[in-house]
Coordinates of C-alpha atoms in Angstrom, one line a residue:
X1 CA 0.0 0.0 0.0
X2 CA 1.3 3.5 -1.0
X3 CA 1.7 5.8 1.9
X4 CA 1.2 9.7 1.2
X5 CA 4.1 11.8 2.6
X6 CA 2.0 13.0 5.4
X7 CA 1.1 9.5 6.5
X8 CA 4.9 8.4 6.1
X9 CA 6.0 11.4 8.3
X10 CA 3.4 10.8 10.9
X11 CA 4.2 7.0 11.1
X12 CA 7.9 7.9 11.4
X13 CA 7.3 10.2 14.4
X14 CA 5.0 7.7 15.9
X15 CA 7.7 5.0 15.7
X16 CA 10.2 7.6 17.2
X17 CA 7.6 8.4 20.1
X18 CA 7.1 4.6 20.9
X19 CA 11.0 4.2 21.0
X20 CA 11.4 7.0 23.6
X21 CA 8.2 5.6 25.5
X22 CA 9.9 2.0 25.8
X23 CA 13.4 3.4 26.9
X24 CA 14.3 2.0 30.2
X25 CA 13.4 5.3 31.7
X26 CA 10.9 6.8 29.3
X27 CA 11.7 10.1 27.8
X28 CA 8.4 11.9 28.3
X29 CA 9.7 15.2 26.9
X30 CA 10.8 13.7 23.6
X31 CA 7.5 11.6 23.4
X32 CA 5.4 14.7 23.6
X33 CA 7.7 16.5 21.0
X34 CA 7.0 13.8 18.4
X35 CA 3.4 13.8 19.1
X36 CA 2.9 17.4 18.9
X37 CA 5.0 17.5 15.7
X38 CA 2.4 15.1 14.1
X39 CA -0.3 17.6 14.8
X40 CA 1.7 20.4 13.2
X41 CA 2.2 18.5 9.7
X42 CA 0.1 20.2 7.1
X43 CA -3.0 18.5 5.6
X44 CA -2.9 16.0 8.5
X45 CA -6.0 13.6 8.3
X46 CA -8.6 13.9 11.0
X47 CA -8.3 10.3 12.2
X48 CA -4.5 10.8 12.8
X49 CA -5.1 14.1 14.5
X50 CA -7.7 12.3 17.0
X51 CA -5.4 9.3 17.6
X52 CA -2.5 11.7 18.1
X53 CA -4.7 13.8 20.8
X54 CA -5.6 10.5 22.6
X55 CA -1.9 9.3 22.9
X56 CA -1.0 12.9 24.2
X57 CA -3.6 12.6 26.9
X58 CA -2.4 9.0 27.7
X59 CA 1.1 10.1 28.0
X60 CA 0.1 13.1 30.3
X61 CA -2.3 10.4 32.2
X62 CA 0.2 7.7 32.8
X63 CA 3.5 9.4 32.6
X64 CA 3.3 12.8 34.3
X65 CA 1.3 14.2 37.3
X66 CA -0.4 16.7 35.1
X67 CA -3.8 15.3 35.1
X68 CA -5.5 18.3 34.1
X69 CA -3.9 18.3 30.6
X70 CA -4.5 14.6 30.4
X71 CA -8.2 15.5 31.0
X72 CA -8.3 18.2 28.4
X73 CA -6.5 15.9 25.4
X74 CA -8.6 13.0 26.3
X75 CA -11.9 15.1 26.2
X76 CA -10.9 16.6 23.1
X77 CA -10.1 13.3 21.3
X78 CA -13.4 11.8 22.6
X79 CA -15.4 14.7 21.4
X80 CA -13.6 14.6 18.0
X81 CA -14.1 10.8 17.7
X82 CA -17.8 10.8 18.3
X83 CA -18.1 12.7 14.9
X84 CA -16.2 10.0 13.0
X85 CA -17.8 6.7 11.8
X86 CA -16.3 3.5 13.0
X87 CA -13.7 4.8 15.4
X88 CA -15.0 2.7 18.5
X89 CA -11.4 1.8 19.7
X90 CA -10.7 5.6 20.2
X91 CA -14.1 6.2 21.8
X92 CA -13.5 3.2 24.2
X93 CA -10.0 4.1 25.1
X94 CA -10.6 7.7 25.8
X95 CA -14.0 6.8 27.7
X96 CA -12.1 4.2 29.9
X97 CA -9.2 6.4 30.9
X98 CA -11.3 9.6 31.6
X99 CA -13.6 7.4 33.8
X100 CA -10.5 6.3 35.7
X101 CA -9.4 9.8 36.0
X102 CA -12.7 11.1 37.3
X103 CA -12.7 8.4 39.9
X104 CA -9.7 9.7 41.2
X105 CA -10.8 13.2 41.8
X106 CA -14.0 11.9 42.9
X107 CA -16.5 13.2 40.1
X108 CA -18.5 10.1 40.1
X109 CA -21.6 11.3 38.3
X110 CA -19.4 12.6 35.4
X111 CA -17.6 9.2 35.3
X112 CA -20.9 7.4 34.9
X113 CA -21.8 9.7 32.0
X114 CA -18.7 9.3 30.3
X115 CA -18.9 5.4 30.6
X116 CA -22.5 5.5 29.3
X117 CA -21.6 7.5 26.3
X118 CA -18.7 5.4 25.7
X119 CA -20.8 2.2 25.8
X120 CA -23.2 3.8 23.4
X121 CA -20.5 4.6 20.7
X122 CA -18.5 1.6 21.0
X123 CA -20.9 -1.0 20.5
X124 CA -18.9 -2.7 17.7
X125 CA -15.7 -3.1 20.0
X126 CA -16.2 -6.0 22.4
X127 CA -12.8 -5.2 24.4
X128 CA -14.0 -1.8 25.3
X129 CA -17.8 -2.7 25.9
X130 CA -16.6 -5.3 28.3
X131 CA -14.1 -3.0 30.0
X132 CA -16.6 -0.2 30.3
X133 CA -19.2 -2.6 31.8
X134 CA -16.8 -3.7 34.3
X135 CA -15.9 -0.2 35.4
X136 CA -19.4 1.1 35.6
X137 CA -20.1 -2.2 37.7
X138 CA -17.4 -1.3 39.8
X139 CA -18.6 2.1 40.5
X140 CA -22.2 0.8 41.5
X141 CA -20.4 -1.7 43.7
X142 CA -18.6 1.1 45.4
X143 CA -21.8 3.0 46.0
X144 CA -23.3 -0.2 47.4
X145 CA -25.9 -0.2 44.6
X146 CA -25.6 -4.0 44.2
X147 CA -28.7 -4.3 41.7
X148 CA -27.2 -1.9 39.3
X149 CA -23.9 -3.6 39.4
X150 CA -25.7 -7.0 38.6
X151 CA -27.6 -5.7 35.9
X152 CA -24.5 -4.3 34.2
X153 CA -22.7 -7.7 34.8
X154 CA -25.6 -9.3 33.2
X155 CA -25.4 -7.2 30.2
X156 CA -21.7 -8.1 29.8
X157 CA -22.6 -11.9 30.4
X158 CA -25.0 -11.8 27.4
X159 CA -22.7 -9.7 25.3
X160 CA -19.8 -12.2 25.8
X161 CA -22.1 -15.3 25.2
X162 CA -23.2 -13.8 22.0
X163 CA -19.7 -13.2 20.9
X164 CA -18.5 -16.7 21.9
X165 CA -16.1 -15.0 24.3
X166 CA -15.8 -17.6 27.0
X167 CA -12.9 -16.0 29.0
X168 CA -14.6 -12.6 29.3
X169 CA -18.0 -14.3 30.2
X170 CA -16.2 -16.3 33.1
X171 CA -14.9 -12.9 34.3
X172 CA -18.4 -11.4 34.4
X173 CA -19.8 -14.5 35.8
X174 CA -17.3 -14.5 38.7
X175 CA -17.8 -10.8 39.5
X176 CA -21.7 -11.4 39.6
X177 CA -20.8 -14.3 41.9
X178 CA -19.0 -12.1 44.3
X179 CA -21.8 -9.6 44.4
X180 CA -24.4 -12.5 45.2
X181 CA -22.0 -13.3 48.1
X182 CA -21.9 -9.7 49.3
X183 CA -25.7 -9.9 49.1
X184 CA -25.9 -13.2 50.8
X185 CA -27.9 -14.6 47.9
X186 CA -26.0 -18.0 48.1
X187 CA -29.1 -19.8 46.5
X188 CA -28.3 -17.9 43.0
X189 CA -24.9 -19.2 42.9
X190 CA -25.7 -22.7 41.7
X191 CA -26.4 -21.4 38.0
X192 CA -23.2 -19.3 38.0
X193 CA -21.1 -22.2 39.2
X194 CA -22.7 -24.5 36.6
X195 CA -22.1 -22.2 33.7
X196 CA -18.3 -21.7 35.0
X197 CA -17.9 -25.4 35.1
X198 CA -18.9 -25.6 31.5
X199 CA -16.5 -22.8 30.6
X200 CA -13.8 -24.6 32.6
X201 CA -14.6 -27.9 30.8
X202 CA -14.1 -25.9 27.2
X203 CA -10.8 -24.6 28.3
X204 CA -9.8 -28.1 29.3
X205 CA -10.6 -29.4 25.8
X206 CA -8.8 -26.6 23.8
X207 CA -5.8 -27.3 26.2
X208 CA -4.5 -29.9 23.8
X209 CA -5.1 -32.8 26.4
X210 CA -3.1 -30.9 29.1
X211 CA -4.6 -31.5 32.5
X212 CA -4.8 -27.9 34.0
X213 CA -8.4 -27.5 35.6
X214 CA -9.1 -29.9 38.6
X215 CA -12.6 -30.2 39.8
X216 CA -13.2 -27.3 42.1
X217 CA -16.0 -29.1 43.7
X218 CA -13.6 -31.6 44.8
X219 CA -10.7 -29.4 46.0
X220 CA -12.8 -27.0 48.0
X221 CA -16.2 -28.5 48.9
X222 CA -18.8 -26.2 50.2
X223 CA -16.3 -23.2 50.4
X224 CA -18.0 -20.9 48.0
X225 CA -15.3 -18.1 48.2
X226 CA -12.4 -20.3 47.5
X227 CA -14.5 -22.1 44.9
X228 CA -15.3 -19.1 43.0
X229 CA -11.8 -17.5 43.3
X230 CA -10.2 -20.8 42.1
X231 CA -12.2 -20.5 39.0
X232 CA -10.9 -16.8 38.4
X233 CA -7.4 -18.2 38.8
X234 CA -7.9 -21.1 36.4
X235 CA -9.2 -18.3 33.8
X236 CA -6.3 -16.2 34.4
X237 CA -3.9 -19.2 33.9
X238 CA -5.3 -19.9 30.4
X239 CA -4.7 -16.5 29.5
X240 CA -1.2 -16.6 30.5
X241 CA -0.8 -19.8 28.8
X242 CA -2.1 -18.6 25.5
X243 CA -5.0 -20.9 25.6
X244 CA -7.5 -17.8 25.3
X245 CA -6.0 -15.8 22.6
X246 CA -8.0 -16.9 19.6
X247 CA -10.2 -13.8 20.1
X248 CA -8.3 -10.7 20.1
X249 CA -10.9 -9.2 22.4
X250 CA -9.8 -11.6 25.2
X251 CA -6.3 -9.9 25.7
X252 CA -8.0 -8.4 28.6
X253 CA -6.3 -7.7 32.1
X254 CA -9.1 -8.3 34.7
X255 CA -6.5 -8.0 37.4
X256 CA -2.8 -7.7 37.8
X257 CA -0.9 -11.1 38.8
X258 CA 0.2 -9.5 42.0
X259 CA -3.1 -8.1 43.1
X260 CA -4.7 -11.5 42.2
X261 CA -2.1 -13.2 44.5
X262 CA -2.9 -10.8 47.3
X263 CA -6.6 -11.5 47.0
X264 CA -6.1 -15.3 47.0
X265 CA -4.0 -14.7 50.5
X266 CA -6.9 -12.6 51.7
X267 CA -9.8 -15.0 50.8
X268 CA -7.6 -17.8 52.4
X269 CA -7.2 -15.9 55.6
X270 CA -11.2 -15.1 55.6
X271 CA -11.9 -18.7 55.0
X272 CA -9.5 -20.0 57.8
X273 CA -11.0 -17.5 60.2
X274 CA -14.5 -18.6 59.5
X275 CA -13.5 -22.1 59.9
X276 CA -11.7 -21.4 63.4
X277 CA -8.3 -21.9 62.1
X278 CA -6.7 -19.0 63.8
X279 CA -3.1 -20.1 63.7
X280 CA -3.1 -20.7 60.2
X281 CA -5.1 -17.5 59.4
X282 CA -2.3 -15.5 61.1
X283 CA 0.3 -17.3 59.1
X284 CA -1.4 -16.3 55.8
X285 CA -1.9 -12.7 57.2
X286 CA 1.9 -12.5 57.7
X287 CA 2.6 -13.9 54.2
X288 CA 0.0 -11.3 52.5
X289 CA 1.8 -8.4 54.6
X290 CA 5.3 -9.6 53.1
X291 CA 3.7 -9.5 49.6
X292 CA 2.3 -6.2 50.0
X293 CA 5.5 -4.8 51.4
X294 CA 7.3 -6.2 48.2
X295 CA 4.6 -4.4 45.9
X296 CA 5.0 -1.0 47.9
X297 CA 8.7 -0.8 46.8
X298 CA 7.5 -0.1 43.3
X299 CA 5.7 3.0 42.1
X300 CA 1.9 2.7 42.6
X301 CA -0.9 4.3 41.0
X302 CA -3.7 5.9 43.4
X303 CA -6.1 3.1 42.6
X304 CA -3.3 0.5 43.4
X305 CA -2.5 2.5 46.5
X306 CA -6.1 2.5 47.8
X307 CA -6.4 -1.3 47.0
X308 CA -3.5 -2.1 49.2
X309 CA -4.7 0.1 52.0
X310 CA -8.0 -1.5 51.9
X311 CA -6.4 -5.2 51.9
X312 CA -4.1 -4.0 54.9
X313 CA -7.1 -3.0 56.9
X314 CA -9.0 -6.2 56.2
X315 CA -5.9 -8.3 57.2
X316 CA -5.5 -6.4 60.4
X317 CA -9.2 -6.7 61.2
X318 CA -9.1 -10.4 60.7
X319 CA -5.7 -10.6 62.7
X320 CA -7.6 -8.9 65.6
X321 CA -10.4 -11.4 65.4
X322 CA -7.7 -14.0 65.8
X323 CA -6.1 -12.6 68.6
X324 CA -9.3 -12.1 70.5
X325 CA -10.5 -15.6 70.1
X326 CA -7.1 -16.7 71.2
X327 CA -7.1 -14.5 74.3
X328 CA -4.2 -12.1 73.2
X329 CA -5.7 -8.9 73.8
X330 CA -2.5 -6.9 73.7
X331 CA -1.7 -7.8 70.2
X332 CA -5.5 -7.6 69.2
X333 CA -5.6 -3.8 70.1
X334 CA -2.5 -3.3 68.1
X335 CA -4.0 -4.8 65.2
X336 CA -7.2 -2.8 65.6
X337 CA -4.8 0.3 66.0
X338 CA -3.0 -0.4 62.6
X339 CA -6.4 -1.1 60.9
X340 CA -7.7 2.3 62.0
X341 CA -4.5 3.9 60.9
X342 CA -5.0 2.4 57.3
X343 CA -8.5 3.3 57.1
X344 CA -7.8 7.0 58.1
X345 CA -5.5 7.4 55.0
X346 CA -8.7 7.2 52.9
X347 CA -12.1 8.9 53.8
X348 CA -14.0 6.4 51.6
X349 CA -12.1 3.6 53.3
X350 CA -12.7 4.8 56.8
X351 CA -16.5 5.2 56.1
X352 CA -16.8 1.7 54.8
X353 CA -14.9 0.3 57.7
X354 CA -16.2 2.2 60.5
X355 CA -19.0 -0.1 61.8
X356 CA -16.1 -3.1 61.9
X357 CA -13.7 -1.0 63.5
X358 CA -16.3 -0.1 66.3
X359 CA -17.2 -3.7 66.6
X360 CA -13.7 -4.8 67.1
X361 CA -13.2 -2.1 69.7
X362 CA -16.5 -3.3 71.5
X363 CA -15.2 -6.8 71.5
X364 CA -12.0 -5.8 72.8
X365 CA -13.6 -3.8 75.6
X366 CA -15.7 -6.8 76.3
X367 CA -12.7 -9.2 76.7
X368 CA -11.2 -6.5 79.1
X369 CA -14.4 -6.4 81.2
X370 CA -14.8 -2.7 80.2
X371 CA -18.5 -3.0 79.6
X372 CA -19.6 0.6 79.5
X373 CA -17.0 1.2 76.7
X374 CA -18.1 -1.7 75.0
X375 CA -21.6 -0.5 75.1
X376 CA -20.6 2.8 73.7
X377 CA -19.0 1.0 70.5
X378 CA -21.9 -1.2 70.0
X379 CA -24.5 1.4 70.1
X380 CA -22.3 3.2 67.5
X381 CA -22.3 0.4 65.2
X382 CA -26.1 0.2 65.5
X383 CA -26.6 3.7 64.7
X384 CA -24.2 3.5 61.5
X385 CA -24.3 0.0 59.8
X386 CA -26.5 -1.0 57.0
X387 CA -25.5 -4.7 57.3
X388 CA -28.2 -6.7 58.8
X389 CA -25.9 -9.6 59.9
X390 CA -23.7 -7.1 61.6
X391 CA -26.6 -5.4 63.2
X392 CA -27.8 -8.8 64.7
X393 CA -24.4 -9.7 65.8
X394 CA -23.8 -6.3 67.5
X395 CA -27.1 -6.7 69.3
X396 CA -26.2 -10.1 70.6
X397 CA -23.1 -8.9 72.0
X398 CA -24.8 -5.9 73.5
X399 CA -27.3 -8.1 75.2
X400 CA -24.4 -10.2 76.6
X401 CA -22.9 -6.7 78.0
X402 CA -26.2 -5.9 79.8
X403 CA -26.4 -9.5 81.1
X404 CA -23.2 -9.0 82.7
X405 CA -24.0 -5.8 84.1
X406 CA -27.3 -7.1 85.5
X407 CA -29.2 -4.7 83.5
X408 CA -32.2 -7.2 83.0
X409 CA -34.5 -4.7 81.4
X410 CA -32.1 -3.6 78.9
X411 CA -31.0 -7.2 78.2
X412 CA -34.6 -8.3 77.5
X413 CA -35.1 -5.2 75.2
X414 CA -32.3 -5.9 73.2
X415 CA -32.9 -9.4 73.0
X416 CA -36.3 -9.0 71.6
X417 CA -34.9 -7.3 68.6
X418 CA -32.9 -10.4 67.8
X419 CA -34.9 -13.5 69.0
X420 CA -34.7 -16.5 66.7
X421 CA -38.1 -16.1 65.1
X422 CA -37.6 -12.5 64.1
X423 CA -34.0 -12.9 62.6
X424 CA -33.8 -11.9 58.9
X425 CA -30.4 -13.2 58.5
X426 CA -29.3 -16.3 56.3
X427 CA -26.3 -17.0 58.5
X428 CA -26.4 -20.2 60.4
X429 CA -23.9 -19.1 62.9
X430 CA -25.8 -15.9 63.8
X431 CA -28.9 -18.0 64.1
X432 CA -27.0 -20.4 66.6
X433 CA -25.7 -17.5 68.5
X434 CA -29.2 -16.0 68.8
X435 CA -30.5 -19.4 70.1
X436 CA -27.7 -19.5 72.5
X437 CA -28.4 -16.2 74.2
X438 CA -32.1 -16.9 74.1
X439 CA -31.4 -20.1 75.9
X440 CA -29.2 -18.3 78.3
X441 CA -32.2 -16.0 79.2
X442 CA -34.5 -18.8 79.7
X443 CA -32.0 -20.6 82.0
X444 CA -31.4 -17.7 84.2
X445 CA -35.2 -17.4 84.4
X446 CA -35.1 -21.1 85.7
X447 CA -37.1 -22.2 82.5
X448 CA -34.8 -25.2 82.1
X449 CA -37.0 -27.1 79.7
X450 CA -37.5 -24.2 77.4
X451 CA -33.7 -23.3 77.5
X452 CA -32.7 -26.8 76.3

């Protein structure tokens, strides 16, 4: 194909810019000089101009601290690309990058508008359709709008199924499964697991006979969190092994390998705590912290930094639970203090974790027989939490506080809120705890047959 002198010069400058970008230390000034030179070429095509504006915006976005210039150039590229036919990749890239930028400056409404417009104008590009759907689902999840998140993920599942994109379909399915877990809708997980198993079998068939996927049901019986995440790891494995590269849209990074590794540690910790294996949980907590320390030695984006803060906070919360159960109160309060410290570094994180932190402080006060202080923390949780399971759990502990203080009237009032027949929870553990406290009340009232 014969290139015009304008195209040839533009491609030469692009190649030179890419050379500077891939140097051991990217030469940002030279990259921008090459890109701006492309814009100054006479009779430049509109498509090349738009792509160059996008590249300038991306360089400012990811290689400099000047996010305002990044926003200006990306918005200009997006605005112009909407006037050109069949430019879905530029629309998708600009929309996705702008969405991330708006999240960082907490302009959530503008972020959602950008994503919706990007979805509308990139319908012919599966990669960016999926990426934008995952981004808007994450925004809904951050705002605890689980229904909207599920709706967007369902759209992604249907899109991937229509396009025969099994890998991306698995990512959407796994994301939806995690939301169902957050909503405690465990009965809705069966269909997702069944479909994921079909996808795993498909990957197994195309792996030329190599045995990679084991039966998740056999490895992790009845451990939904680990089962779901094991599927995610298998999917990631097939991408890394080039089994899922027959479709160009599937060159899709759901999560960086290091982040995936940290989440595996985190889920293992949570599972061990729930199974009562406290020493084992503490061992994995230490491993996770070492891995995070290693990551922190490298430059991190704001999103990555906030992710690690959140993981650190959750790890220390679980460590505090282990210490309290094991009777090591001195170390427990240190872990609670560290969790508070990490949460305080981010206002959104502190808002999300405030109920859990007050619960842990209340439990610590109970273990130290500081019952008035425990009461203050538990009542704070009851005012601010929106989680029905946490609300029930705290009420049960508050009733124990009143019982130990001899405040029978308050004990009966609180216990009346969480009697077994009134509970809305699906947690067997909380139901059992409610029955225990109710039985304790009847025992103290000398109603022995009923207490049994």
